[in-house]
Short mmCIF file of C-alpha atoms in Angstrom, two decimals:
data_model
loop_
_atom_site.label_atom_id
_atom_site.label_comp_id
_atom_site.label_asym_id
_atom_site.label_seq_id
_atom_site.Cartn_x
_atom_site.Cartn_y
_atom_site.Cartn_z
CA MET A 1 116.18 109.57 20.33
CA TYR A 2 119.12 112.13 21.35
CA GLU A 3 119.31 112.50 17.62
CA SER A 4 115.58 112.73 17.05
CA GLY A 5 115.11 115.60 19.40
CA VAL A 6 117.66 117.61 17.52
CA ARG A 7 116.17 117.32 13.98
CA HIS A 8 112.98 117.96 15.82
CA LEU A 9 114.20 121.02 17.22
CA ARG A 10 116.69 122.32 13.69
CA LYS A 11 113.21 121.82 11.91
CA GLY A 12 111.46 124.45 14.03
CA LYS A 13 108.36 122.40 14.57
CA GLY A 14 107.96 122.73 18.26
CA LYS A 15 108.64 126.22 20.43
CA GLY A 16 112.13 126.56 22.05
CA GLY A 17 110.84 126.03 25.67
CA LEU A 18 109.60 122.96 24.15
CA GLY A 19 112.45 121.67 23.03
CA PHE A 20 114.76 122.53 25.33
CA LEU A 21 112.39 120.77 27.90
CA TRP A 22 112.36 117.75 25.62
CA ILE A 23 116.93 118.20 25.68
CA LEU A 24 116.92 118.38 29.37
CA LEU A 25 114.96 115.30 29.76
CA LEU A 26 117.41 113.78 27.77
CA ILE A 27 120.24 114.47 29.36
CA ILE A 28 118.69 113.46 32.98
CA PHE A 29 117.77 110.36 31.32
CA LEU A 30 120.75 109.44 29.82
CA SER A 31 122.89 110.42 33.32
CA SER A 32 124.12 107.40 34.92
CA ASP A 33 122.24 107.99 38.14
CA ALA A 34 118.93 107.81 37.08
CA LEU A 35 119.94 104.82 34.87
CA ARG A 36 121.26 102.74 37.63
CA GLY A 37 118.28 104.13 39.57
CA LEU A 38 115.97 102.93 36.76
CA ILE A 39 117.59 99.47 36.99
CA GLY A 40 117.28 99.42 40.62
CA ILE A 41 113.50 100.05 40.09
CA VAL A 42 113.06 97.40 37.45
CA LEU A 43 115.19 94.69 39.13
CA GLY A 44 112.78 95.53 42.48
CA LEU A 45 109.80 95.47 40.87
CA GLY A 46 110.81 91.97 38.89
CA LEU A 47 112.41 90.10 41.77
CA LEU A 48 108.87 91.15 43.37
CA ALA A 49 106.33 89.47 40.44
CA ALA A 50 108.60 86.56 40.67
CA ALA A 51 108.56 86.36 44.54
CA PHE A 52 104.70 86.46 43.87
CA PHE A 53 104.85 83.96 41.61
CA ILE A 54 106.44 81.19 44.10
CA ILE A 55 104.65 81.57 46.43
CA ARG A 56 101.24 80.93 44.42
CA ALA A 57 102.74 77.67 42.86
CA VAL A 58 103.59 76.11 46.84
CA VAL A 59 100.37 77.32 47.45
CA LYS A 60 98.67 75.74 44.82
CA ALA A 61 101.07 72.52 44.96
CA VAL A 62 100.12 72.32 48.72
CA LYS A 63 96.27 72.31 47.80
CA GLU A 64 96.74 70.10 45.94
CA ASP A 65 98.81 67.18 48.04
CA SER A 66 95.80 68.12 50.89
CA ASN A 67 93.06 67.19 48.70
CA PRO A 68 91.98 62.81 49.02
CA ALA A 69 91.09 62.57 45.27
CA ARG A 70 94.79 63.64 43.58
CA ASN A 71 96.81 61.95 46.39
CA PRO A 72 94.98 58.60 47.13
CA VAL A 73 98.01 56.82 47.90
CA ASP A 74 99.12 59.50 50.72
CA VAL A 75 95.88 59.31 52.13
CA SER A 76 96.50 55.18 51.54
CA THR A 77 99.64 55.78 53.66
CA LYS A 78 98.20 58.23 56.00
CA GLY A 79 96.09 54.72 57.16
CA VAL A 80 98.40 52.30 57.30
CA ASN A 81 100.57 54.88 59.80
CA GLN A 82 97.72 55.80 62.14
CA LYS A 83 97.12 52.02 62.24
CA LYS A 84 100.94 51.43 63.57
CA ALA A 85 100.50 53.87 65.25
CA GLU A 86 97.48 52.53 67.71
CA GLN A 87 98.99 49.39 67.66
CA GLN A 88 102.09 50.65 68.95
CA ALA A 89 99.95 53.37 71.51
CA PRO A 90 99.93 52.08 75.11
CA PRO A 91 96.52 51.22 76.48
CA ALA A 92 95.80 54.09 77.99
CA ALA A 93 95.48 55.88 74.11
CA ARG A 94 93.99 53.11 72.42
CA PRO A 95 90.16 53.06 71.60
CA VAL A 96 87.68 52.72 73.61
CA GLU A 97 86.87 49.36 71.38
CA GLU A 98 90.27 48.41 72.93
CA LYS A 99 89.91 49.30 76.23
CA GLN A 100 86.23 47.23 76.36
CA LYS A 101 87.86 44.13 74.51
CA ALA A 102 90.87 44.19 77.39
CA ALA A 103 88.89 45.14 80.48
CA ALA A 104 85.67 42.13 79.46
CA PRO A 105 85.14 39.99 81.86
CA PRO A 106 86.60 36.05 81.15
CA LYS A 107 84.00 33.14 79.85
CA LYS A 108 82.19 31.23 81.73
CA PRO A 109 83.52 27.72 83.21
CA ARG A 110 81.85 25.34 80.46
CA TYR A 111 78.89 22.79 82.28
CA SER A 112 76.77 20.27 81.24
CA PRO A 113 73.92 21.88 79.11
CA GLU A 114 71.63 20.40 83.26
CA VAL A 115 74.16 22.43 85.09
CA GLN A 116 74.25 25.21 82.88
CA ALA A 117 70.64 25.32 82.90
CA VAL A 118 70.60 25.26 86.67
CA VAL A 119 73.16 27.76 86.78
CA ASP A 120 71.41 30.22 83.91
CA GLU A 121 68.05 30.68 86.05
CA GLY A 122 69.72 30.88 89.24
CA GLU A 123 71.95 33.70 88.18
CA ARG A 124 68.93 35.86 86.94
CA ALA A 125 66.59 34.91 90.11
CA HIS A 126 69.37 36.31 92.14
CA ARG A 127 69.58 39.90 89.79
CA GLU A 128 65.44 39.97 90.64
CA LEU A 129 66.35 38.82 94.51
CA GLU A 130 68.57 41.85 94.36
CA HIS A 131 66.30 44.09 92.56
CA LEU A 132 63.60 43.03 94.66
CA TYR A 133 66.01 44.01 97.85
CA ALA A 134 67.06 47.56 97.20
CA THR A 135 63.31 48.28 95.52
CA ILE A 136 61.42 47.09 99.35
CA PRO A 137 61.70 49.94 102.10
CA ASN A 138 60.61 47.53 105.35
CA LEU A 139 63.75 46.58 106.81
CA GLU A 140 62.66 43.49 108.62
CA VAL A 141 61.94 42.14 104.79
CA LYS A 142 64.96 43.05 103.34
CA SER A 143 66.66 41.30 106.06
CA LYS A 144 64.66 37.99 105.25
CA ILE A 145 65.42 38.71 101.22
CA ARG A 146 69.51 38.61 102.25
CA GLU A 147 68.49 35.74 103.69
CA LEU A 148 66.77 33.86 101.30
CA ILE A 149 69.70 35.09 98.07
CA ASN A 150 72.24 33.12 100.16
CA VAL A 151 70.80 30.81 100.77
CA SER A 152 69.49 30.28 96.75
CA ASP A 153 73.02 31.20 95.55
CA LYS A 154 74.54 27.81 98.10
CA ILE A 155 71.35 25.99 96.53
CA ILE A 156 73.03 26.49 92.64
CA GLU A 157 76.20 26.03 94.08
CA ASP A 158 75.96 22.75 95.18
CA ALA A 159 74.32 21.63 91.57
CA VAL A 160 78.02 22.61 90.03
CA ASN A 161 79.64 20.83 92.49
CA ASP A 162 77.44 17.62 92.94
CA PRO A 163 75.25 17.50 89.19
CA SER A 164 73.50 14.22 90.41
CA ASP A 165 71.72 17.10 92.78
CA VAL A 166 69.83 18.59 90.05
CA PRO A 167 67.19 16.40 89.89
CA GLN A 168 66.32 17.64 93.30
CA ILE A 169 67.15 21.02 92.09
CA LYS A 170 64.94 21.79 89.58
CA LYS A 171 62.24 21.61 91.12
CA PHE A 172 63.29 24.06 93.55
CA LEU A 173 64.20 26.34 90.61
CA ASP A 174 60.94 25.51 88.40
CA TYR A 175 58.19 26.31 91.90
CA TYR A 176 59.59 27.70 94.96
CA LEU A 177 62.09 30.81 93.73
CA PRO A 178 59.77 32.28 90.82
CA THR A 179 56.40 32.07 93.15
CA THR A 180 58.78 33.49 96.12
CA ILE A 181 60.06 36.19 93.75
CA LYS A 182 56.43 36.96 92.76
CA LEU A 183 54.73 37.19 95.83
CA LEU A 184 57.38 39.51 96.72
CA ASN A 185 57.07 41.23 93.39
CA ALA A 186 52.97 41.83 94.57
CA TYR A 187 54.30 42.65 97.71
CA ASP A 188 56.93 46.00 96.41
CA ARG A 189 53.20 47.31 94.26
CA MET A 190 51.47 47.19 97.49
CA GLY A 191 53.61 48.75 99.36
CA ALA A 192 54.49 51.24 96.53
CA GLN A 193 50.72 52.78 97.06
CA GLY A 194 51.14 54.48 99.54
CA ILE A 195 48.20 53.65 101.82
CA GLU A 196 46.37 51.26 104.36
CA GLY A 197 43.54 48.97 103.27
CA GLU A 198 42.15 45.86 103.97
CA ASN A 199 43.37 43.91 101.11
CA ILE A 200 46.52 45.25 100.74
CA SER A 201 47.35 45.70 104.92
CA GLY A 202 46.28 42.14 104.64
CA THR A 203 47.98 40.47 101.46
CA MET A 204 51.19 42.32 102.65
CA GLN A 205 51.25 40.72 106.20
CA SER A 206 50.56 37.50 104.81
CA ILE A 207 53.16 37.53 101.99
CA GLU A 208 56.27 38.75 105.01
CA GLU A 209 54.45 35.80 107.11
CA MET A 210 55.31 33.56 103.82
CA LEU A 211 58.84 34.24 104.24
CA ASP A 212 59.68 33.18 107.02
CA THR A 213 58.13 29.59 105.96
CA ALA A 214 60.37 30.61 102.51
CA VAL A 215 63.81 30.88 104.08
CA ALA A 216 63.00 27.60 106.69
CA ALA A 217 62.29 25.82 103.50
CA TYR A 218 65.50 27.00 101.83
CA LYS A 219 67.62 26.22 104.64
CA LYS A 220 66.10 22.74 104.75
CA LEU A 221 66.33 22.27 101.08
CA LEU A 222 70.04 22.50 100.86
CA ASP A 223 71.36 20.43 104.22
CA SER A 224 69.33 17.83 102.57
CA LEU A 225 71.52 18.44 99.20
CA PHE A 226 74.36 17.49 101.57
CA ALA A 227 72.87 13.86 102.63
CA ASN A 228 73.97 11.93 100.11
CA GLN A 229 78.31 12.92 100.89
CA ALA A 230 77.26 13.28 105.08
CA LEU A 231 76.10 9.39 104.09
CA ASP A 232 80.01 9.37 102.27
CA VAL A 233 81.61 10.53 104.88
CA GLU A 234 80.29 8.81 107.87
CA THR A 235 81.35 5.70 105.41
CA ASP A 236 84.67 6.81 104.86
CA ILE A 237 85.03 7.41 108.32
CA GLU A 238 83.94 4.03 109.38
CA VAL A 239 86.33 2.13 107.13
CA MET A 240 89.76 4.60 108.45
CA ASN A 241 88.46 3.53 111.99
CA THR A 242 88.26 0.26 111.33
CA LEU A 243 91.71 0.33 109.43
CA LEU A 244 92.89 2.16 112.11
CA LYS A 245 92.42 -0.43 114.82
CA ARG A 246 92.60 -3.42 112.77
CA GLU A 247 96.59 -1.68 112.43
CA GLY A 248 96.96 -1.03 115.89
CA LEU A 249 97.22 3.23 115.29
CA ALA A 250 93.54 3.67 116.96
CA GLU A 251 92.90 3.99 120.67
CA GLY A 252 92.65 -0.20 122.51
CA GLY A 253 94.00 -0.85 118.96
CA GLY A 254 97.18 -2.32 120.34
CA ALA A 255 100.88 -1.66 119.11
CA VAL A 256 101.33 -2.26 115.37
CA ALA A 257 104.32 -4.00 114.66
CA GLY A 258 108.08 -2.89 114.72
CA PHE A 259 106.06 0.54 116.14
CA GLY A 260 105.83 1.14 120.26
CA LYS A 261 107.81 -1.36 120.85
CA THR A 262 110.51 -1.39 123.47
CA SER A 263 114.32 -3.58 123.06
#
């Protein structure tokens, strides 16, 4: 390049000032300091370009890894890891479904079909009576409903403890208890009208009086369910007293051989 500039100057194809400027530029370009500076700039730009392409490649790779369609194995691995984490997590960190399963009430004991039918019907009646107790505002009526609940629960319990009483209890469940609930529902609806009339007031008064009869009848039924048990108990007591007297262990029966004697 230097020789070309000199030849161009010698041939006189340019003005003297332009040739001088050309030579000056060549000298500056070829000087060591300028060359090192130019090389440094070129290297710096090259490093920046390389860094740009490296960063771009890394970002592209990250996007491809996060795409489930292109990385099914990774998604499967994440699912397995998540399942393991849920299994190893403490109860407080498990899903709501696990908490519900853990808090599920124990299964009901298995009864015979006849007894189970009595238990199911008794539970249904209990829920209805509790609802009526909560909605009826009359305190005297609420007190009678509470008595009905307590006695009817004991009647159902007797069916579990003594299945031989089921036939007697069935009539109570088939008519007496449902009719009582039906009348209480009518009482609740009439009371909710908020008015006093001959029909409403008279009917409600009749239902209140009927509750006294129902409570007494429920208690009498419960007592009758223990008639067989009472008879069995009385029989056992008589037999035991007879044996105690015969062996001399009861008052007036004398001393048993080997007992109560003095040497």
